[in-house]
Coordinates of C-alpha atoms and ligand atoms in Angstrom, one line a residue:
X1 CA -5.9 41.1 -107.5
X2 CA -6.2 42.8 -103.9
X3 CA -2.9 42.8 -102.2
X4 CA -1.9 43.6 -98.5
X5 CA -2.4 47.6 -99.1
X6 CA -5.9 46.7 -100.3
X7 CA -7.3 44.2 -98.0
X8 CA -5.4 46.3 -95.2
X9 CA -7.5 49.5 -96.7
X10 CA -10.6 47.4 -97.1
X11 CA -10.4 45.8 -93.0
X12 CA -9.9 49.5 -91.6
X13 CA -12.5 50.8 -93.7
X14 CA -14.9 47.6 -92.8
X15 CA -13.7 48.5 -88.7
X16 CA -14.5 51.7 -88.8
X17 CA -17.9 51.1 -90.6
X18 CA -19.3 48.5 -88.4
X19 CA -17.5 47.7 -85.0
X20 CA -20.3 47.7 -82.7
X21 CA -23.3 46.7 -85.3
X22 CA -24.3 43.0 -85.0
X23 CA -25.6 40.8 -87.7
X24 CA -29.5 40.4 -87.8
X25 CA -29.4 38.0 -90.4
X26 CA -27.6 36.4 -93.4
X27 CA -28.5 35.3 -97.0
X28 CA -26.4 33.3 -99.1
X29 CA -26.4 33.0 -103.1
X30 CA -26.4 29.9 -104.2
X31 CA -23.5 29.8 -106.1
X32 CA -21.2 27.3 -104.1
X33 CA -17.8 28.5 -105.3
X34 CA -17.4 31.7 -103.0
X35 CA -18.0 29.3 -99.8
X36 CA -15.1 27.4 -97.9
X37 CA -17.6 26.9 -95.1
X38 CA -20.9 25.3 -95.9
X39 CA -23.7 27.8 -96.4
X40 CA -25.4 26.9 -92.8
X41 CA -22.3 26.6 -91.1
X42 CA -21.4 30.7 -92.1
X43 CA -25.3 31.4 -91.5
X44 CA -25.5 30.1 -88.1
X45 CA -22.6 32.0 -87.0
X46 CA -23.0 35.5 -88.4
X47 CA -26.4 35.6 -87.0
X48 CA -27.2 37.2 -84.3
X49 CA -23.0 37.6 -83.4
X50 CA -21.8 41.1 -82.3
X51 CA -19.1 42.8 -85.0
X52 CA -16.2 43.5 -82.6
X53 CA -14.3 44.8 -85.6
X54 CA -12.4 44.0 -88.8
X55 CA -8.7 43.5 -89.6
X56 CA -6.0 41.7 -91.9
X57 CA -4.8 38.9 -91.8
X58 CA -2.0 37.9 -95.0
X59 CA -4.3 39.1 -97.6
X60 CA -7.5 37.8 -95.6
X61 CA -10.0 40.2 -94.1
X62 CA -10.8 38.5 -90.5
X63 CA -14.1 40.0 -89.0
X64 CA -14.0 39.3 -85.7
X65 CA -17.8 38.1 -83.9
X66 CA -19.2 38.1 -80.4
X67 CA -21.3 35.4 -80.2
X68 CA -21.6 35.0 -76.9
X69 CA -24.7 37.1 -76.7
X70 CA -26.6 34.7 -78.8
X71 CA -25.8 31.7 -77.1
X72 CA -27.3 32.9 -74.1
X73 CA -29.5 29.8 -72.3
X74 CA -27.4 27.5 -73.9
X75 CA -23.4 26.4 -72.9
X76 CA -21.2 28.5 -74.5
X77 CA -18.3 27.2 -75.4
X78 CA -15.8 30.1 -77.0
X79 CA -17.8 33.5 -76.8
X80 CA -15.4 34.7 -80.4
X81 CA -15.7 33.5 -84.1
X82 CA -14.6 34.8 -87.2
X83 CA -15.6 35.9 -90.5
X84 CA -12.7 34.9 -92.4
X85 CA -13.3 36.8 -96.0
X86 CA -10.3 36.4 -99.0
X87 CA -11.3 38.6 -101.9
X88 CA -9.6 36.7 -104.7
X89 CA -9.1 38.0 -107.8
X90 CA -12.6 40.8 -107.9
X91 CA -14.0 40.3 -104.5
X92 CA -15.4 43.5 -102.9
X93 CA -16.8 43.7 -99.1
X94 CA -18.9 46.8 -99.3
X95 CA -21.1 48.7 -96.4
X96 CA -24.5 49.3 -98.0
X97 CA -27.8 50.7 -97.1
X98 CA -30.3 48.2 -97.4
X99 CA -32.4 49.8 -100.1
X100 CA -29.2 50.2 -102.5
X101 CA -29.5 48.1 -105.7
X102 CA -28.4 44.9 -105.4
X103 CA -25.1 44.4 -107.9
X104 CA -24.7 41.1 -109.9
X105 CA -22.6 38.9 -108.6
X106 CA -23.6 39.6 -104.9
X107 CA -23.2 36.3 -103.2
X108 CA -23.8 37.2 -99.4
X109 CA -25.8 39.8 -97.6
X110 CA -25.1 40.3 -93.7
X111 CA -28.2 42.7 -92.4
X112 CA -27.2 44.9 -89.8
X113 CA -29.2 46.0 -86.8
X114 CA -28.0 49.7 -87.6
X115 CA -30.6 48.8 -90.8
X116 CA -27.2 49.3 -93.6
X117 CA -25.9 45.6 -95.1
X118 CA -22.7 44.5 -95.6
X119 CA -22.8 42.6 -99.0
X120 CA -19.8 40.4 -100.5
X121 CA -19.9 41.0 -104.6
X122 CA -17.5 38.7 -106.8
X123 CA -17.6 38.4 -110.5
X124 CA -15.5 36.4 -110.9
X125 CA -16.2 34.0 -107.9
X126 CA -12.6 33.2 -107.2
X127 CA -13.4 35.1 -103.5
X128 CA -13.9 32.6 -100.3
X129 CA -15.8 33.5 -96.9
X130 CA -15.1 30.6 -94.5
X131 CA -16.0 30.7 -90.6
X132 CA -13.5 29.9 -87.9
X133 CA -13.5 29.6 -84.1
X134 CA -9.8 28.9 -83.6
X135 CA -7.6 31.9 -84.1
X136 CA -7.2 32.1 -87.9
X137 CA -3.4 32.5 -89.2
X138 CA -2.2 33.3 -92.6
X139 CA 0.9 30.8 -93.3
X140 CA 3.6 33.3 -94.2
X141 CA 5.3 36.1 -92.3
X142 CA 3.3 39.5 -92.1
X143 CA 5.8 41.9 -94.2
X144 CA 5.1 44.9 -91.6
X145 CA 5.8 42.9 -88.7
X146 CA 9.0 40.1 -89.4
X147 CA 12.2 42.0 -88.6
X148 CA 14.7 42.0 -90.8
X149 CA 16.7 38.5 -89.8
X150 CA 13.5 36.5 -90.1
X151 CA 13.1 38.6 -93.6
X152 CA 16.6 37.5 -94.5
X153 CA 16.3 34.1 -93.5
X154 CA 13.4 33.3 -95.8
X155 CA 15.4 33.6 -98.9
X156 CA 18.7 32.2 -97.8
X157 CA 19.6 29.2 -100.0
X158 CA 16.6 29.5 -102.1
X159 CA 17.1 28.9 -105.9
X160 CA 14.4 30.6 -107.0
X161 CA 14.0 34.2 -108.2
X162 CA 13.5 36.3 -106.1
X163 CA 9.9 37.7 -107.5
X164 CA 9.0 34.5 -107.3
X165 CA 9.9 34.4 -103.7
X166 CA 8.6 37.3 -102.7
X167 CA 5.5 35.7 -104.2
X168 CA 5.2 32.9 -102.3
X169 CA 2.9 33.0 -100.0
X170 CA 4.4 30.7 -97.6
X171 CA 7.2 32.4 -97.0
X172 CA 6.0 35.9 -97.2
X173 CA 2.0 36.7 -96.7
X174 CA 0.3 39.3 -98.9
X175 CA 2.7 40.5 -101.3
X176 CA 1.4 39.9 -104.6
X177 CA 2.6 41.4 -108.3
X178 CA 2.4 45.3 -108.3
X179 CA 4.1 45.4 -104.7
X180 CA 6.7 42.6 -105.6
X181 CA 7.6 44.7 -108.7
X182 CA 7.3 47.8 -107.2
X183 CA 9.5 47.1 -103.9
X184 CA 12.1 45.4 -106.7
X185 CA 12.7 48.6 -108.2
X186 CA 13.2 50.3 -105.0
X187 CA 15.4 48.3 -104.2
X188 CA 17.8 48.1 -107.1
X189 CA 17.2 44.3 -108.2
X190 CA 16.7 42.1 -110.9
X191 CA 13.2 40.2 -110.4
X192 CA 15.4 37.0 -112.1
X193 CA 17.8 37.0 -109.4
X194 CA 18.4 34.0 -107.6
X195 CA 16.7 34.8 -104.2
X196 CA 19.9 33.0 -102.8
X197 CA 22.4 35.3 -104.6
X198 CA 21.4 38.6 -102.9
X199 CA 24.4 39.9 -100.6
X200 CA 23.1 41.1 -97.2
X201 CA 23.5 44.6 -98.3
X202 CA 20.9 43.9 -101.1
X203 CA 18.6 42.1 -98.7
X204 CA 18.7 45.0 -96.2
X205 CA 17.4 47.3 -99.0
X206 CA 14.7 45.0 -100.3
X207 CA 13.6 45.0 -96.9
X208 CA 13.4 48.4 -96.5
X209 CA 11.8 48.8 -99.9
X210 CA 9.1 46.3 -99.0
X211 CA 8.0 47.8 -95.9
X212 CA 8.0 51.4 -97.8
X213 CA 6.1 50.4 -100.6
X214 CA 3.6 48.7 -98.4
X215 CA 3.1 51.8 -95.7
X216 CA 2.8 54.2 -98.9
X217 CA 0.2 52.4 -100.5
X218 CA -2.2 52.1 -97.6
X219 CA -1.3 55.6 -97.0
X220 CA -3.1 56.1 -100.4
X221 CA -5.7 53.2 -100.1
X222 CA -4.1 51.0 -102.3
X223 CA -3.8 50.5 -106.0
X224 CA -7.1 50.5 -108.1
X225 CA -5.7 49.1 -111.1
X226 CA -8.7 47.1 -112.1
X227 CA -12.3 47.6 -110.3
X228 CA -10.8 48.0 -106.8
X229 CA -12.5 49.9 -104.4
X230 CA -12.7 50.0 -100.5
X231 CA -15.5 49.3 -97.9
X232 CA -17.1 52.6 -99.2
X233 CA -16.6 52.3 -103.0
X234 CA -14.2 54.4 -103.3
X235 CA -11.0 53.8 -105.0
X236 CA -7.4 53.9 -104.1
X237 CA -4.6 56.0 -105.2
X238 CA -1.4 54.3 -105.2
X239 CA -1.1 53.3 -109.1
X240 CA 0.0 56.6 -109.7
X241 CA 2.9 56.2 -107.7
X242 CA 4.0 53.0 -109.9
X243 CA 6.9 53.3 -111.4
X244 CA 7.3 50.0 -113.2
X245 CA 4.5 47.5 -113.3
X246 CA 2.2 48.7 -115.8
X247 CA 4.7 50.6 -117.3
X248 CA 6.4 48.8 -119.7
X249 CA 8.3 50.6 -122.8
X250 CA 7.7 53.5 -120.2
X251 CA 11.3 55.8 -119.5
X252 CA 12.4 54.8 -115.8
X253 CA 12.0 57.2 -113.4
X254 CA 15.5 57.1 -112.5
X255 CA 17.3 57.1 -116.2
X256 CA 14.9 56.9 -118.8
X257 CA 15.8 53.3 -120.1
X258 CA 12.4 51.7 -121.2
X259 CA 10.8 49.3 -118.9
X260 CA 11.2 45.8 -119.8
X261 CA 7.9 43.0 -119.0
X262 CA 8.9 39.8 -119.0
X263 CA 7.1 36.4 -118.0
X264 CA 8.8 34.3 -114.7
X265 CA 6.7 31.4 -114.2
X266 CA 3.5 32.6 -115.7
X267 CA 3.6 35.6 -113.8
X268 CA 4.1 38.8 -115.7
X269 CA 7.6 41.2 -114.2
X270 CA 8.5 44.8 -115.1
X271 CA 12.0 46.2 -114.2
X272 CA 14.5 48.6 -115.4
X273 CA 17.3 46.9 -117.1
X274 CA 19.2 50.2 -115.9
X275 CA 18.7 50.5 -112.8
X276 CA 17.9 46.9 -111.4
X277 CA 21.1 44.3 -110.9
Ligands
ZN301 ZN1 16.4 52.9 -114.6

């Protein structure tokens, strides 16, 4: 599942690809799953709307529309929308020529007046595109931007462990297995620990951890663990640089104890027995 590196990797790469194009016009698959917004209601915004540019929000690519130009004769009321896009589990927003094949699974093609497509492909159809005119907000904190009292705060009191806080969505937005994991074992703690239990000390370090794991892996444009790839097809390179999820019976990094897997509500956690308190 795309996490913050990826859908931070796939906005920038969607930005740079087509800020200043506009949308001549939309078709929709007829599979309903993939839509949060009815079909016409995503239609009759993205066409004809300007593409001011693309950006995450939580682990939501937000495309932001001018659609003030097409309102022209008419009142316009707000001159911005959004294309608000969450890839779920296998969603891929890719920039296309319009002759390229069409894949399977394509649910939505946005025609560009450059002539290239950008096309929203989802096996597995747990992706949802959904149109907003109000500002749209993910409900957690963004990791790169809380500071670290906020960061603290979140898991004061809380009985939970602290993968599965660092989880939830709520309280943090875009952090999803590999980077939980992965920002764990920087850090030097147990994923069962109660989120509660950490001493400031500890909490200072998975802070630091989770903002370092994060910049690293956009550095490398994510992790392509499954069939992830960018805006361009092209996959990331940060699974290399795990050094516990996927990696269990695997020597630590640090001191060669095998990495242990085990399950914390339903959700698969690898850690160093070692290294990890
Ligand atoms: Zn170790």
């Amino acid at each position: 599942m795309p996490e913050l590196p990826e859908v931070e990797t796939v906005a920038r790469g969607l930005s740079r690809g087509i800020r200043g194009d506009a949308i001549a016009s939309v078709w929709i698959g007829s599979k309903p799953e993939p839509l949060k917004s009815p079909a016409s209601e995503i239609a009759s915004t993205l066409e004809g709307a300007g593409i001011l540019g693309a950006r995450r929000v939580g682990k939501h690519v937000v495309i932001d529309l001018d659609i003030a130009l097409k309102k022209r004769g008419s009142r316009p009321t707000r001159a911005t929308a959004q294309f608000v896009v969450h890839l779920g589990m296998t969603g891929r927003l890719l920039i296309a020529s319009a002759g390229a094949e069409i894949a399977p699974h394509t649910h939505l093609i946005a025609r560009l007046e450059s002539g290239r497509e950008l096309r929203f492909v989802d096996p597995r159809r747990f992706g949802r595109l959904s149109v907003a005119t109000d500002e749209f907000q993910a409900v957690g904190a963004e990791p790169l931007d809380v500071g670290f009292e906020l960061f603290a705060g979140l898991f004061r009191k809380r009985n939970t462990p602290i993968k599965s806080a660092l989880l939830n969505q709520k309280l943090l937005s875009g952090i999803g297995n590999i980077y939980a994991d992965e920002s764990l074992f920087r850090a030097g703690i147990r994923p069962l620990r109660r989120a509660g239990s950490l001493t400031l000390a500890q909490l200072r370090r998975l802070y630091d951890s989770v903002q370092e794991v994060l910049k690293q892996a956009i550095a490398a444009g994510g992790s392509s663990v499954s069939d992830y790839v960018d805006a361009s097809g092209n996959r990331g390179f940060f699974q290399f640089e795990h050094r516990v999820y996927g990696h269990e019976g695997d020597p630590c990094t640090a001191c060669a104890t095998p990495i242990k897997r085990i399950v914390i509500a339903g959700r698969s956690a690898h850690y160093c027995p070692k290294c990890q308190k």
